[in-house]
Short mmCIF file of C-alpha atoms in Angstrom, two decimals:
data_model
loop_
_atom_site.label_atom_id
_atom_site.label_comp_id
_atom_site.label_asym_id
_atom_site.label_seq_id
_atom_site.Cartn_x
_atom_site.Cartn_y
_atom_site.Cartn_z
CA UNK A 1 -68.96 28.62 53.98
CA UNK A 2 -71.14 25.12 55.10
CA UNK A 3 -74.03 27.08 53.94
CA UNK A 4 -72.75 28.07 50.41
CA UNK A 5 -71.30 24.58 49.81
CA UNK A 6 -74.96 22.91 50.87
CA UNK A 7 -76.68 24.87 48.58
CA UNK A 8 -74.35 24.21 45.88
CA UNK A 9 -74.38 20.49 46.47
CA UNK A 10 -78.61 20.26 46.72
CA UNK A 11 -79.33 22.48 43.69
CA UNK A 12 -81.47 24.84 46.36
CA UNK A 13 -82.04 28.54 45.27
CA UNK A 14 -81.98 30.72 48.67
CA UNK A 15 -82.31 33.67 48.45
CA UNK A 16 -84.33 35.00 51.75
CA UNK A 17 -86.97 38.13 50.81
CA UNK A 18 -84.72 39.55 47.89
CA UNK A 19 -86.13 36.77 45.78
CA UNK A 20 -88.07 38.94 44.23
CA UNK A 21 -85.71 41.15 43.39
CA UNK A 22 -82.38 39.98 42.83
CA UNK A 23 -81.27 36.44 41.81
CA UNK A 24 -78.58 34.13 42.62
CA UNK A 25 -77.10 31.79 40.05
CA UNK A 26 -74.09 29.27 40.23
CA UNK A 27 -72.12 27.88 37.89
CA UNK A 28 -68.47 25.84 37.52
CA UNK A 29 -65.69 28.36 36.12
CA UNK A 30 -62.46 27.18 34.27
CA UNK A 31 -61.09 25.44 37.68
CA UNK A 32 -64.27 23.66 38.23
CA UNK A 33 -65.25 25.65 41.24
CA UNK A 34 -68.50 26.52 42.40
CA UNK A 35 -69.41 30.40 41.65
CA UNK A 36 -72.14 32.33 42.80
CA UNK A 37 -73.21 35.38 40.85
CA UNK A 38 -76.17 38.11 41.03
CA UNK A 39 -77.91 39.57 38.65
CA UNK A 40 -80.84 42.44 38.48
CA UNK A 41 -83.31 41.47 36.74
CA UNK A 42 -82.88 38.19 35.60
CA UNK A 43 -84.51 34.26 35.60
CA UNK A 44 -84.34 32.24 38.22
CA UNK A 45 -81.80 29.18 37.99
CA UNK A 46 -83.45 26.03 39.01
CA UNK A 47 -79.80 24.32 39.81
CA UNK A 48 -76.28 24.81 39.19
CA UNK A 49 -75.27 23.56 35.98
CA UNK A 50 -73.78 20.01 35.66
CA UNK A 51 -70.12 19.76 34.76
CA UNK A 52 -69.09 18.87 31.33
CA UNK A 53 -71.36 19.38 28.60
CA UNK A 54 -70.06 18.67 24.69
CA UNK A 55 -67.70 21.48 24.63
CA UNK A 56 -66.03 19.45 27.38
CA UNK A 57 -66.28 16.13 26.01
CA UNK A 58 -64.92 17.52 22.31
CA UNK A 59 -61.64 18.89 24.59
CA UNK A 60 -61.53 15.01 26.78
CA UNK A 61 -61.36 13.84 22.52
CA UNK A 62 -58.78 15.62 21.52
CA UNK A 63 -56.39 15.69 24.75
CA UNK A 64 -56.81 11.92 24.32
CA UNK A 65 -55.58 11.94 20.49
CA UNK A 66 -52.53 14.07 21.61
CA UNK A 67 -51.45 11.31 24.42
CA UNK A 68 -51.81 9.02 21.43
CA UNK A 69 -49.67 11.05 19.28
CA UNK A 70 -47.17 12.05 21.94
CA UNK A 71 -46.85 8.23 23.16
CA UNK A 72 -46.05 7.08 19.08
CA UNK A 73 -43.76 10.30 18.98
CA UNK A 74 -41.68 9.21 21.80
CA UNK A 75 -41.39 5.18 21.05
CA UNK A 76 -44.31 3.19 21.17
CA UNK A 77 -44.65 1.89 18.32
CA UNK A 78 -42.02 0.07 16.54
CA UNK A 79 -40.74 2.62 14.02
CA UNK A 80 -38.28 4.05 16.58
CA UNK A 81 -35.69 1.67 17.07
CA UNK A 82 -35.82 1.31 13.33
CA UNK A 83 -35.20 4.87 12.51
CA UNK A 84 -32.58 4.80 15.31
CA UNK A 85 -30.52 2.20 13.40
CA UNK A 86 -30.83 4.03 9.72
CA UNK A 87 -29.36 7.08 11.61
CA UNK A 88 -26.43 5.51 13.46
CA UNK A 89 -25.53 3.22 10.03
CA UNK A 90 -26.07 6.89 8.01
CA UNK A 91 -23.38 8.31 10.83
CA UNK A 92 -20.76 5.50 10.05
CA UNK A 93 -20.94 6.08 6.52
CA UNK A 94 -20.16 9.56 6.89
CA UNK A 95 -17.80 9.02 9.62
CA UNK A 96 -15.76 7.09 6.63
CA UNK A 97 -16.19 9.17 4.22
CA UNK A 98 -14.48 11.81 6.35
CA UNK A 99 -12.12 9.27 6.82
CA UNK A 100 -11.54 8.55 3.69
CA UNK A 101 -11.43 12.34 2.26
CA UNK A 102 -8.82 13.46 4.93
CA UNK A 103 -6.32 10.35 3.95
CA UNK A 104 -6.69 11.71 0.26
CA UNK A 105 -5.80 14.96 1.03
CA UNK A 106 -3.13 14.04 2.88
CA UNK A 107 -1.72 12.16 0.10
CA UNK A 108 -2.36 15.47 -2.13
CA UNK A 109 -0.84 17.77 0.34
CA UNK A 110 2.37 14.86 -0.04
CA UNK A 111 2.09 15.71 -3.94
CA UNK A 112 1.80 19.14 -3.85
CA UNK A 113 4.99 19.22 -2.13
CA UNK A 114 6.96 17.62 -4.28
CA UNK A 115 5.79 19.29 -7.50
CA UNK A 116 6.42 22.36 -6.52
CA UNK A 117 9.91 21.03 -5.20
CA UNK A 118 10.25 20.25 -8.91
CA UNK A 119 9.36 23.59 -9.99
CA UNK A 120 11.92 25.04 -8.02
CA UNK A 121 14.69 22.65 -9.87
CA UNK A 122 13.39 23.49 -12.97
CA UNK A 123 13.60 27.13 -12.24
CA UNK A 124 17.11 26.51 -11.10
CA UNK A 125 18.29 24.72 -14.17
CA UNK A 126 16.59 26.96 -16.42
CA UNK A 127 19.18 29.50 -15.14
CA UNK A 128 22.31 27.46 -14.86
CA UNK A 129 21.26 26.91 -18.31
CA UNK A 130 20.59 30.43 -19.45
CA UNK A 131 24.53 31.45 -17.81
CA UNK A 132 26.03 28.39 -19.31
CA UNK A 133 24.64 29.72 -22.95
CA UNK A 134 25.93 33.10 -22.28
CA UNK A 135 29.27 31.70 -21.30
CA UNK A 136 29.62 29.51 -24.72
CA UNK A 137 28.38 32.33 -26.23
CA UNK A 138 31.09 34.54 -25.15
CA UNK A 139 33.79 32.50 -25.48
CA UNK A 140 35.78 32.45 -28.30
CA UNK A 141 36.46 29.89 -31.19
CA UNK A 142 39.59 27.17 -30.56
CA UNK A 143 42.02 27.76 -32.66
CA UNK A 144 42.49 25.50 -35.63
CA UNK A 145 44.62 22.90 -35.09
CA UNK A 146 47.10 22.57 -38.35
CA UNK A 147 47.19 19.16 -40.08
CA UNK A 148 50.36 16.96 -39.38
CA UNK A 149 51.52 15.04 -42.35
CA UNK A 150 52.13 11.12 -41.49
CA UNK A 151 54.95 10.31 -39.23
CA UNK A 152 57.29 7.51 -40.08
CA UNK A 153 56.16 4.03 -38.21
CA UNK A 154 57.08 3.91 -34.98
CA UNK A 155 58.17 1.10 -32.46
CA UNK A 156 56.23 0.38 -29.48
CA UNK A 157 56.48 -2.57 -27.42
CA UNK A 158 57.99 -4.41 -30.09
CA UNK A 159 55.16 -3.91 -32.60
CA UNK A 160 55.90 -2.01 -35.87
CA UNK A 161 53.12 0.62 -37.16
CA UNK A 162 51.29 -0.26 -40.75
CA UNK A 163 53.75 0.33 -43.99
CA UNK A 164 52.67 1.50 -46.98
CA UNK A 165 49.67 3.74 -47.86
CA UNK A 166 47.90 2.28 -44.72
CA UNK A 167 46.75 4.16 -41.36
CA UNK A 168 49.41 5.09 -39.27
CA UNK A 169 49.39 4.31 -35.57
CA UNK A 170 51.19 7.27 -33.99
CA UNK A 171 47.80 8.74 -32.54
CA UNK A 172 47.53 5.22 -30.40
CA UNK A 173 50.62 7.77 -28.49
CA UNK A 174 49.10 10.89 -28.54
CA UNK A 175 45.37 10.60 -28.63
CA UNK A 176 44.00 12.59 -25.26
CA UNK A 177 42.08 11.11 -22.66
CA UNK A 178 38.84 12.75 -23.21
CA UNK A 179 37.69 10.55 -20.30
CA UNK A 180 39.11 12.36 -18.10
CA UNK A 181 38.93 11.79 -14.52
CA UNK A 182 37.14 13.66 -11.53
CA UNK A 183 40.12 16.09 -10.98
CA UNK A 184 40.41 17.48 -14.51
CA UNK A 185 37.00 17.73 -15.96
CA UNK A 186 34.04 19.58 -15.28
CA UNK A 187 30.60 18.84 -15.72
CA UNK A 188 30.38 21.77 -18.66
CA UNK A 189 33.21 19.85 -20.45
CA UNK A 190 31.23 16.61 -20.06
CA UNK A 191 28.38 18.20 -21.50
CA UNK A 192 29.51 20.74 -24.22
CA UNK A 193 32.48 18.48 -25.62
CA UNK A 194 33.48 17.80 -28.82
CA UNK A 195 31.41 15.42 -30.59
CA UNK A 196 34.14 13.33 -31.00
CA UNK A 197 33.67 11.73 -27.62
CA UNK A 198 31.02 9.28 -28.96
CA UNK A 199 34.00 7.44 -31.11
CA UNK A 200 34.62 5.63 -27.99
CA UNK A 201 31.39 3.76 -28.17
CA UNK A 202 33.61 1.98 -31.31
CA UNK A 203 36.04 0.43 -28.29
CA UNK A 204 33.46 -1.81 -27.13
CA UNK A 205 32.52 -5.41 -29.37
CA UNK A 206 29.63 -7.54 -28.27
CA UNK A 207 30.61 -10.81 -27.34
CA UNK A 208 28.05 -13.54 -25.32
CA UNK A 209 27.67 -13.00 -21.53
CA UNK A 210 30.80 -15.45 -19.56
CA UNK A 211 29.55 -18.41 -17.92
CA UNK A 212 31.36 -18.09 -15.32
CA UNK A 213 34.30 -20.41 -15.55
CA UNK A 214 36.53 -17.07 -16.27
CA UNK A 215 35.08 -15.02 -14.56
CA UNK A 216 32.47 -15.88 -11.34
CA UNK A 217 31.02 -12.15 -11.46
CA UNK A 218 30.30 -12.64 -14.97
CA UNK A 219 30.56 -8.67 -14.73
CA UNK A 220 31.29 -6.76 -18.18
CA UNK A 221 30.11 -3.79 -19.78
CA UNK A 222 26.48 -3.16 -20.43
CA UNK A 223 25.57 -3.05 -24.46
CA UNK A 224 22.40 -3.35 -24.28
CA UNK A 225 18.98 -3.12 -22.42
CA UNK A 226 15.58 -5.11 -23.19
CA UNK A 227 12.23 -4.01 -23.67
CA UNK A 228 10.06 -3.54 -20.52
CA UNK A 229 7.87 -6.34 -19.16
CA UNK A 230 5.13 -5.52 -16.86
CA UNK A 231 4.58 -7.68 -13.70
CA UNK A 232 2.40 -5.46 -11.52
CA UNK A 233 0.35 -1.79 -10.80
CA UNK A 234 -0.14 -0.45 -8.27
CA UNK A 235 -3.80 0.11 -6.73
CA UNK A 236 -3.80 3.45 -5.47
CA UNK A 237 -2.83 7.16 -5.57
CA UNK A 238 -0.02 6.36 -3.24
CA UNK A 239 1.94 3.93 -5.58
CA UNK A 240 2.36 6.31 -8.57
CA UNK A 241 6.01 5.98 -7.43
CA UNK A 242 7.91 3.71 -5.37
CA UNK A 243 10.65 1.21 -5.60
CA UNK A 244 10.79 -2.86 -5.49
CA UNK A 245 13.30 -5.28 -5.51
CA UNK A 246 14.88 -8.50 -4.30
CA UNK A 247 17.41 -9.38 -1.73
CA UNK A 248 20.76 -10.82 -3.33
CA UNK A 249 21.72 -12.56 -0.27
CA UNK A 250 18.51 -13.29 1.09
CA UNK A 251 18.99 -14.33 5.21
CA UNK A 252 16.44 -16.51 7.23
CA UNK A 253 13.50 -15.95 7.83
CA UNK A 254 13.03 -14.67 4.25
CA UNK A 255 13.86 -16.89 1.21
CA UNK A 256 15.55 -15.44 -1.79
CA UNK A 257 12.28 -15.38 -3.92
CA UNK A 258 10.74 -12.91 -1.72
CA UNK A 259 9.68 -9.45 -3.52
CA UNK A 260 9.50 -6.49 -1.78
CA UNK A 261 8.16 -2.92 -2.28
CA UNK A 262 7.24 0.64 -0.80
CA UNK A 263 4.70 3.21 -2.19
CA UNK A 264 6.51 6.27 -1.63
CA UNK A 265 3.77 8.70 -2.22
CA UNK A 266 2.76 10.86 0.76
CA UNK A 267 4.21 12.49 4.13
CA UNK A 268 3.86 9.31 6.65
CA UNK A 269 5.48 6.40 4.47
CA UNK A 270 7.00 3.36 6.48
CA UNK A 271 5.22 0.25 4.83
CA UNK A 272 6.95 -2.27 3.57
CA UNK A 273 4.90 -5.36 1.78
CA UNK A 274 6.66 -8.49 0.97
CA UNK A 275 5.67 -11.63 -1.82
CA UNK A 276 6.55 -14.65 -1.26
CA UNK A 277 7.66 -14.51 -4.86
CA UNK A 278 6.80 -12.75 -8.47
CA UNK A 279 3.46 -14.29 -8.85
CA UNK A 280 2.27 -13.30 -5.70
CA UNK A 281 3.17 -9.81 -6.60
CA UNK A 282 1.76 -10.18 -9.89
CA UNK A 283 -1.45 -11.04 -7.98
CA UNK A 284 -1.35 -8.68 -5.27
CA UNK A 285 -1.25 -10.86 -2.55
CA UNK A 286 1.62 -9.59 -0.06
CA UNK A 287 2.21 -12.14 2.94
CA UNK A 288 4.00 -9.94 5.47
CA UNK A 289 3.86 -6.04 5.89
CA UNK A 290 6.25 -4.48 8.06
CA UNK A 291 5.87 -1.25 9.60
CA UNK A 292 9.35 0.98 9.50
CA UNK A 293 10.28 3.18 13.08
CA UNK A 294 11.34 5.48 10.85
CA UNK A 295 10.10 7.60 7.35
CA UNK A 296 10.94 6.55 4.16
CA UNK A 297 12.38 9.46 1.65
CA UNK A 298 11.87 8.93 -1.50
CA UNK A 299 12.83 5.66 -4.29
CA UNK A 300 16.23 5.20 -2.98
CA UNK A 301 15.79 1.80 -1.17
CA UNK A 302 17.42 -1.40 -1.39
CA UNK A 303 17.70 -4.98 0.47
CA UNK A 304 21.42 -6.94 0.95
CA UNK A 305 21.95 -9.24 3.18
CA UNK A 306 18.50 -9.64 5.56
CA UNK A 307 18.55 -5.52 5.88
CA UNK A 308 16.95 -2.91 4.19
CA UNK A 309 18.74 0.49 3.58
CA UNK A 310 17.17 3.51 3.28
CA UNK A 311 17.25 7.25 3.66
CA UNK A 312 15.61 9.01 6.86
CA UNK A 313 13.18 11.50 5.62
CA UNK A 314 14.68 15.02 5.63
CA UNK A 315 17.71 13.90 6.97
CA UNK A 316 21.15 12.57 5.56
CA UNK A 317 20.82 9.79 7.71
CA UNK A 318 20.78 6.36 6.36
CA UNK A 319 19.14 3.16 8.19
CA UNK A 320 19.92 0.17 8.00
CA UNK A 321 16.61 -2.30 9.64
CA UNK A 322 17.27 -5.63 10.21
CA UNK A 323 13.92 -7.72 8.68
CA UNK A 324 14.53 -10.39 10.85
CA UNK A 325 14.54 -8.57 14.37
CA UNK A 326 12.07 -5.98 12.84
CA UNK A 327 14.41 -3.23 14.30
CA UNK A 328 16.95 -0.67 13.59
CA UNK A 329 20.55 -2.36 13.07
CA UNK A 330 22.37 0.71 12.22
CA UNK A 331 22.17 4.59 11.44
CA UNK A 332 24.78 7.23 10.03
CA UNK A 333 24.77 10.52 8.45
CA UNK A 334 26.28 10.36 4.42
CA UNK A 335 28.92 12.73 5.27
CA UNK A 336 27.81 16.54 3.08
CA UNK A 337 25.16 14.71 1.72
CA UNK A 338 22.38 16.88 0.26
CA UNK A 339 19.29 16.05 1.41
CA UNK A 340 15.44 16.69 0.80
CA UNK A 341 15.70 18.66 -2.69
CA UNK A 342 19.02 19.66 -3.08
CA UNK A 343 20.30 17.85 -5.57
CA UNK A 344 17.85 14.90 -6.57
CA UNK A 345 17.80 13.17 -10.15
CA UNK A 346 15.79 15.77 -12.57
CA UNK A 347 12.41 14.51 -11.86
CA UNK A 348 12.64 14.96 -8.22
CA UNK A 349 10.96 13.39 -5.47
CA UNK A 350 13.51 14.29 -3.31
CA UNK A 351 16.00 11.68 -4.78
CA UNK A 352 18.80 12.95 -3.39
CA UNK A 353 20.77 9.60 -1.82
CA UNK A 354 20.04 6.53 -3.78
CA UNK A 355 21.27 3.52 -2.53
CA UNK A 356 21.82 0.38 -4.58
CA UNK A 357 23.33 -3.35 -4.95
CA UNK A 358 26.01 -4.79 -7.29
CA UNK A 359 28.11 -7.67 -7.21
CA UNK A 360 30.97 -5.69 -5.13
CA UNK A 361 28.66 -4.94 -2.41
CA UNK A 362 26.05 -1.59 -1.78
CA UNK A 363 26.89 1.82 -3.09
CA UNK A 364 25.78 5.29 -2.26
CA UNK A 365 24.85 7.76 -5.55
CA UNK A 366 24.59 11.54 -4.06
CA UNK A 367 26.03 14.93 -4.50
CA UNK A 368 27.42 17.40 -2.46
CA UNK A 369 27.94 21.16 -2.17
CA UNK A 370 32.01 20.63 -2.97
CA UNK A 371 30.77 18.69 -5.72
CA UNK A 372 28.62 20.98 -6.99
CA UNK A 373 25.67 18.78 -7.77
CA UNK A 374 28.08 16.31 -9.67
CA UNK A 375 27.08 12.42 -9.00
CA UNK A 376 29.55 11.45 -5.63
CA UNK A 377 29.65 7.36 -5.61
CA UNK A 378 30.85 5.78 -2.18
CA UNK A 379 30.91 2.46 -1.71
CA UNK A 380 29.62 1.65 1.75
CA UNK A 381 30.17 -1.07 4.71
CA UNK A 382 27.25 -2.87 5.12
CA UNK A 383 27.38 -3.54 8.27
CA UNK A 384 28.46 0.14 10.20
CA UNK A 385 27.00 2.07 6.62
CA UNK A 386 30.79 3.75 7.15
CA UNK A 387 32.29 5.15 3.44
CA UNK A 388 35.13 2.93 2.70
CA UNK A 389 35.64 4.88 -0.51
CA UNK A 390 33.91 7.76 -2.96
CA UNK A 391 34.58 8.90 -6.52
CA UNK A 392 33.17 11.93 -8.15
CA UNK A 393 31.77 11.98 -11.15
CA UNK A 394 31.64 14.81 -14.02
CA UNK A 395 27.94 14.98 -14.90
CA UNK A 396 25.50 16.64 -12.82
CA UNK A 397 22.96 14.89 -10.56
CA UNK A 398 19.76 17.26 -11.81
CA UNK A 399 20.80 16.63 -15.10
CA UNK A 400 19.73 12.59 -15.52
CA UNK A 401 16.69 11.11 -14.68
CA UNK A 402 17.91 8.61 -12.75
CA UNK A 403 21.28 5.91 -12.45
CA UNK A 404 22.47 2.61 -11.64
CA UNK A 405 25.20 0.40 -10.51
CA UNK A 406 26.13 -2.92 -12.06
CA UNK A 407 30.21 -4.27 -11.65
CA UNK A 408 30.86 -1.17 -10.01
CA UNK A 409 30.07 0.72 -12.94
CA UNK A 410 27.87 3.98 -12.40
CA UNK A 411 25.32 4.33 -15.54
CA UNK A 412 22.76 6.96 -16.00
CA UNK A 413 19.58 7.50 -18.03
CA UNK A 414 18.53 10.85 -19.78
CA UNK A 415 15.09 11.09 -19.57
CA UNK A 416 12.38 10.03 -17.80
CA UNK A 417 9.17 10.69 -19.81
CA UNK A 418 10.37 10.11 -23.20
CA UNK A 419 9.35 6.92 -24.17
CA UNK A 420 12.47 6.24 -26.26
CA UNK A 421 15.29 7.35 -24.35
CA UNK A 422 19.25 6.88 -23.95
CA UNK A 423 21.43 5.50 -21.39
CA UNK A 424 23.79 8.27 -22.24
CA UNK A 425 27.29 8.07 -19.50
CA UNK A 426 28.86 5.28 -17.51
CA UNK A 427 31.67 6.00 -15.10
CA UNK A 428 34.08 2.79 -14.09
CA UNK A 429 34.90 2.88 -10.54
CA UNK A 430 38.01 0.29 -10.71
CA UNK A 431 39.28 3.01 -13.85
CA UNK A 432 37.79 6.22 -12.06
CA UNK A 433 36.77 7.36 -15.60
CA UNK A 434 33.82 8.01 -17.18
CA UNK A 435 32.72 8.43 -21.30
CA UNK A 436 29.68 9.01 -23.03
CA UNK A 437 27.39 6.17 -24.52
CA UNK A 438 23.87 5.70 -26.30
CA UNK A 439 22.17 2.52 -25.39
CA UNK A 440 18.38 2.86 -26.08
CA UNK A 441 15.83 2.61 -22.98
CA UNK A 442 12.19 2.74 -22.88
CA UNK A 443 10.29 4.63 -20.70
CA UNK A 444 6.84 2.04 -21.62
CA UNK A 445 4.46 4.62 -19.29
CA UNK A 446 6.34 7.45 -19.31
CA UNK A 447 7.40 8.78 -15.80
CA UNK A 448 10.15 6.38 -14.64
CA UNK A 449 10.77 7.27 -10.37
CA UNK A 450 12.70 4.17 -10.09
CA UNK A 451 15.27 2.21 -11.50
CA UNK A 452 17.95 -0.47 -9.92
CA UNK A 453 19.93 -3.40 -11.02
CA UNK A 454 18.56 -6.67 -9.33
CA UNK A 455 21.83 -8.74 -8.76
CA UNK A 456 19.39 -11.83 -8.09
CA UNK A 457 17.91 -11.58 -11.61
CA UNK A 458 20.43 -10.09 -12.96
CA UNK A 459 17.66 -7.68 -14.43
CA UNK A 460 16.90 -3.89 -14.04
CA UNK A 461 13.79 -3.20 -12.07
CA UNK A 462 12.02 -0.35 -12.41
CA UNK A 463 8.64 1.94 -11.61
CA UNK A 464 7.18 3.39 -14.28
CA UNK A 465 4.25 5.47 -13.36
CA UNK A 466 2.19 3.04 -10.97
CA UNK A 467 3.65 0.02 -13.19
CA UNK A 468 6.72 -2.11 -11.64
CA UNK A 469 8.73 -3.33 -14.70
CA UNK A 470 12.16 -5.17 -15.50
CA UNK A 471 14.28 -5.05 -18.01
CA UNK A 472 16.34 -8.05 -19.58
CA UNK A 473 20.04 -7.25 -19.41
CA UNK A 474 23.08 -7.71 -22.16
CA UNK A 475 26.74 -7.39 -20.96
CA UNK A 476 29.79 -7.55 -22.95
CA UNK A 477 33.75 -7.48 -22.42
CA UNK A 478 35.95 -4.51 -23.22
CA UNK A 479 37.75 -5.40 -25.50
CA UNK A 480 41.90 -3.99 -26.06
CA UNK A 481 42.69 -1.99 -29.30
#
């Protein structure tokens, strides 16, 4: 082994008396080791080759590029960082985009819901309807009633009917109550009745609102209803319906111009925005938001007294939450109350329970299965939410688009997408009766969720397809034939 490595190191050729013969060469192979090799015939190597050559240097070249490359590839130079920042702010963006894209179809799923809800109560009336035109169908004409000549004048209370060829006043004795109360009447008598029943619209004269030295309410009968005035719309998807109002009896630490409101589309709704007054709303400024404990269901909402009352969703329950404390004050169940689409005003939204404000104090308007979707009315304790009393009505729930309470007087409107529509029945809670009426209402953007009497405006406010609205009001005494 010394040997071999000497001669390799001096550049000797030994090759003893062979020489002649046979030579010995040496060379470096791939690991840079020394090799010896023999060949027959062949030249005579002076010396091993030197290592390296220009093969060798090319390869030293181009390994030394690559480190160059691989050292910029893995953050030398200053690009790195850069393109480090571009990809993290790229991953945000689409971070909220996914953000945003789930809320939205969360608020679609909410939608989707309801409309087909509202199919199902369309489907439904469609075949009360369909039974209710094969029962008038069936039935047979009334009999003609004969025609009773004019009865002498009669005495009643010491007045003396009209002499001569004039009117006589025996019918003031013998004209029937179409009113009606709950007990008699049904809701296809309320609908399919005689036309005759608008002639009481002729017992009620216009006269200017009181003042309130006869009366402090200054309560009457409604005779007529402004035209809508615009005061805010809402920004998003999720305030296509909702409800706002006022609080009557505003309680510390809330003053009485504070405006409040809920967007009601959507499956998680418990935020409640308040105004320090109209122009703030107008503006869109709110300067509290509270966050409910528990879901709001549906339009049905109202403030009295420092509290808001509302229906649980899917449930009967009502709540009432104390703004002050921020906290649930009190909870009951509306006793049979429908609930969650089973008997809601005709364009849905599961309005089942809608609770409201007057000047007597806060009412319930709901239905039951004894009712048979007629409009129940209890008036309610504020305090305990116990029913102190309930009246039931004659007209179906499904078949108005929505009602309202002013004097204790029930009112309902017939459409909700027509832009001229009616005010078409009142029932009087002090009377329990109810009649027909026709007091034109505008539906200004034509898909009205909402509408409530504001006792502290004395105004009807209202949510007209994103738009909150009020009406100016017109009330009038009934007058005594």
């Amino acid at each position: 082994m010394f040997l071999l490595f000497s001669l390799c190191m001096s550049g000797l050729l030994l090759q003893g008396d062979a020489q002649d013969r046979a030579a010995l060469w040496r060379g470096n192979d791939r690991s840079g080791r020394c090799q010896y090799t023999f060949s027959v015939p062949s030249p005579v190597e002076a010396s091993c080759p030197q290592m390296g050559g220009p093969e060798v240097e090319n390869l030293k070249a181009r390994l030394s590029l690559l480190e160059v490359l691989v050292a910029r590839l893995t953050g030398g130079d200053a690009g790195g960082p850069q393109r480090t920042g571009a990809e993290a702010r790229a991953q945000s963006g689409l971070q909220e985009a996914l953000n945003r894209a789930t809320g939205e179809r969360s608020l679609l799923q909410g939608e989707k819901e309801r409309l087909e809800q509202e199919l199902e109560g369309l489907q439904r009336r469609m075949e009360e309807m369909r039974r209710e035109t094969e029962r008038l169908r069936n039935r047979p004409c009334p009999p003609q009633t004969p025609i009773v000549p004019p009865s002498p004048p009669v005495h009643v209370s010491g007045l003396t009917g009209p002499a001569g060829g004039s009117k006589p006043m025996s019918h003031l004795m013998t004209r029937p109550n179409r009113q009606g109360d709950s007990s008699s009447l049904r809701d296809s008598e309320w609908q399919f009745g005689p036309a005759g029943f608008q002639e009481l619209k002729a017992e009620v004269t216009e006269v200017p609102a009181p003042d309130g030295s006869e009366d402090n309410t200054g309560c009457g009968e409604l005779v007529l209803v402004g035209e809508p005035v615009t005061h805010r719309k809402a920004e998003s998807i999720a305030g296509k319906y909702g409800v706002w109002m006022q609080d009557p009896e505003a309680v510390s630490p809330y003053g009485p111009n504070m405006v409040w409101r809920i967007d009601t589309i959507g499956s998680d709704v418990r935020q409640l925005f308040g105004y320090d007054d109209m122009e703030q709303l107008s503006k869109g400024f709110p300067s509290k938001v509270l966050l409910l404990p528990e879901l709001v269901e549906s339009t049905g909402a109202t403030l009295y007294r420092g509290s808001l009352y509302y229906q649980r969703r899917r449930s009967r329950s009502l709540i009432r939450f104390d703004l002050a404390s921020e906290s649930i004050a009190a909870r009951r169940d509306l006793p049979h109350a429908g609930f969650h689409g089973q008997f809601p005003y005709s364009w849905g939204g599961y309005t089942d329970i809608d609770v409201s404000v007057d000047e007597q104090g806060l009412w319930a308007v709901y239905s039951t299965s004894k009712a048979k979707g007629a409009i129940v009315i209890s008036q309610l304790d504020p305090n305990s939410l116990e029913v102190k009393r309930s009246w039931e009505t004659n007209i179906r729930k499904n078949s108005v688009a929505n009602s309202f309470i002013i004097c204790g007087k029930l009112y309902t409107v017939a459409s909700y997408t027509a832009p001229d529509t009616i005010i078409n029945y009142m029932y009087d809670t002090k009377t329990s009766q109810g009649k027909s009426m026709a007091i034109p209402f505008r539906n200004k953007y034509r898909y009205n969720s909402m509408i409530d009497y504001n006792v502290a405006q004395r105004k009807l406010f209202a949510w007209d397809n994103y738009h909150m609205v009020s009406y100016d009001l017109r009330l009038a005494r009934q007058q005594a034939i």
